[in-house]
CSV table of C-alpha atoms in Angstrom, one decimal:
chain,number,residue,atom,x,y,z
A,1,PRO,CA,-0.4,-58.5,25.7
A,2,GLY,CA,0.5,-56.0,28.2
A,3,ALA,CA,-2.6,-54.2,27.9
A,4,LEU,CA,-4.5,-57.4,28.0
A,5,ILE,CA,-2.8,-58.4,31.4
A,6,VAL,CA,-3.7,-54.8,32.7
A,7,ALA,CA,-7.4,-54.9,31.7
A,8,ARG,CA,-7.7,-58.4,33.3
A,9,GLU,CA,-6.0,-57.4,36.4
A,10,ALA,CA,-8.3,-54.2,36.5
A,11,GLY,CA,-11.4,-55.9,35.5
A,12,VAL,CA,-12.0,-53.2,32.9
A,13,PRO,CA,-13.0,-53.5,29.2
A,14,LEU,CA,-10.5,-53.3,26.4
A,15,GLN,CA,-11.5,-51.0,23.4
A,16,PRO,CA,-10.2,-52.1,20.0
A,17,TRP,CA,-9.2,-49.6,17.3
A,18,ALA,CA,-7.7,-49.4,14.1
A,19,VAL,CA,-6.4,-46.6,11.9
A,20,ALA,CA,-5.8,-46.9,8.1
A,21,ALA,CA,-3.9,-44.1,6.2
A,22,HIS,CA,-4.2,-43.4,2.3
A,23,PRO,CA,-1.7,-42.8,0.8
A,24,ALA,CA,0.8,-44.2,3.0
A,25,LEU,CA,4.4,-46.1,3.0
A,26,ARG,CA,4.5,-49.7,4.3
A,27,LEU,CA,7.8,-50.4,5.5
A,28,ARG,CA,8.6,-53.9,4.3
A,29,GLY,CA,11.1,-56.1,6.4
A,30,ARG,CA,10.4,-54.7,9.5
A,31,TRP,CA,8.8,-56.9,12.3
A,32,ASP,CA,6.0,-54.5,13.2
A,33,ARG,CA,4.8,-53.7,9.5
A,34,HIS,CA,5.5,-50.0,10.2
A,35,VAL,CA,3.2,-47.6,8.3
A,36,VAL,CA,4.2,-44.0,7.8
A,37,PRO,CA,1.3,-41.8,6.4
A,38,LEU,CA,2.1,-39.6,3.7
A,39,PRO,CA,1.5,-35.5,4.0
A,40,PHE,CA,-2.2,-34.7,3.3
A,41,CYS,CA,-3.2,-38.5,3.5
A,42,ARG,CA,-6.9,-39.2,4.9
A,43,LEU,CA,-7.3,-41.4,7.9
A,44,ARG,CA,-9.9,-43.5,8.6
A,45,VAL,CA,-10.6,-44.6,12.3
A,46,GLU,CA,-12.7,-47.6,13.4
A,47,GLU,CA,-13.7,-48.6,16.9
A,48,GLY,CA,-14.7,-52.2,17.9
A,49,GLU,CA,-17.1,-53.1,20.6
A,50,PRO,CA,-15.4,-53.2,24.1
A,51,ILE,CA,-14.3,-56.6,25.1
A,52,GLY,CA,-15.4,-57.3,28.6
A,53,VAL,CA,-12.2,-58.6,30.7
A,54,ARG,CA,-12.8,-60.5,34.1
A,55,PRO,CA,-10.1,-61.0,36.7
A,56,ARG,CA,-8.4,-64.2,36.5
A,57,GLU,CA,-10.0,-64.9,33.4
A,58,PRO,CA,-7.5,-67.1,31.1
A,59,LEU,CA,-5.1,-65.3,28.6
A,60,ARG,CA,-5.6,-67.5,25.4
A,61,PRO,CA,-9.2,-67.0,24.8
A,62,LEU,CA,-8.9,-63.3,25.6
A,63,LEU,CA,-6.2,-63.0,22.9
A,64,THR,CA,-8.2,-65.0,20.5
A,65,ARG,CA,-11.4,-62.4,21.0
A,66,LEU,CA,-9.0,-59.3,21.0
A,67,GLN,CA,-7.2,-60.4,17.9
A,68,ALA,CA,-10.6,-61.0,16.4
A,69,ALA,CA,-12.0,-57.4,17.1
A,70,LEU,CA,-8.6,-55.7,16.1
A,71,ASP,CA,-8.8,-57.7,12.4
A,72,ASP,CA,-12.4,-56.5,12.0
A,73,ALA,CA,-11.7,-53.1,12.8
A,74,ALA,CA,-8.6,-53.0,10.5
A,75,SER,CA,-10.8,-54.7,7.9
A,76,ARG,CA,-13.4,-51.8,8.5
A,77,ALA,CA,-10.9,-49.2,8.4
A,78,GLY,CA,-9.8,-50.3,4.9
A,79,ARG,CA,-6.2,-52.3,5.6
A,80,ASP,CA,-5.5,-55.5,5.4
A,81,PRO,CA,-5.1,-56.9,9.1
A,82,SER,CA,-2.3,-59.0,8.5
A,83,PRO,CA,-0.2,-57.9,5.2
A,84,ASP,CA,2.8,-59.5,3.8
């Protein structure tokens, strides 16, 4: 949650983004679920609503809001936000 902590300390909003590539390879067995776009693939970029962050705001609710916004953007981009 490094970006979240920096945004909280600076009192600036976070901007959630998600990108989906088709066709692409998903590297299974990796902790980060890395995706490698194939040559000539199409990308779809989705932007979520900015998330306002106040200094000293508790991290747990911010993390929940950020994860929900990222999952929503990923879903709109056309990829499963939490693939197996």
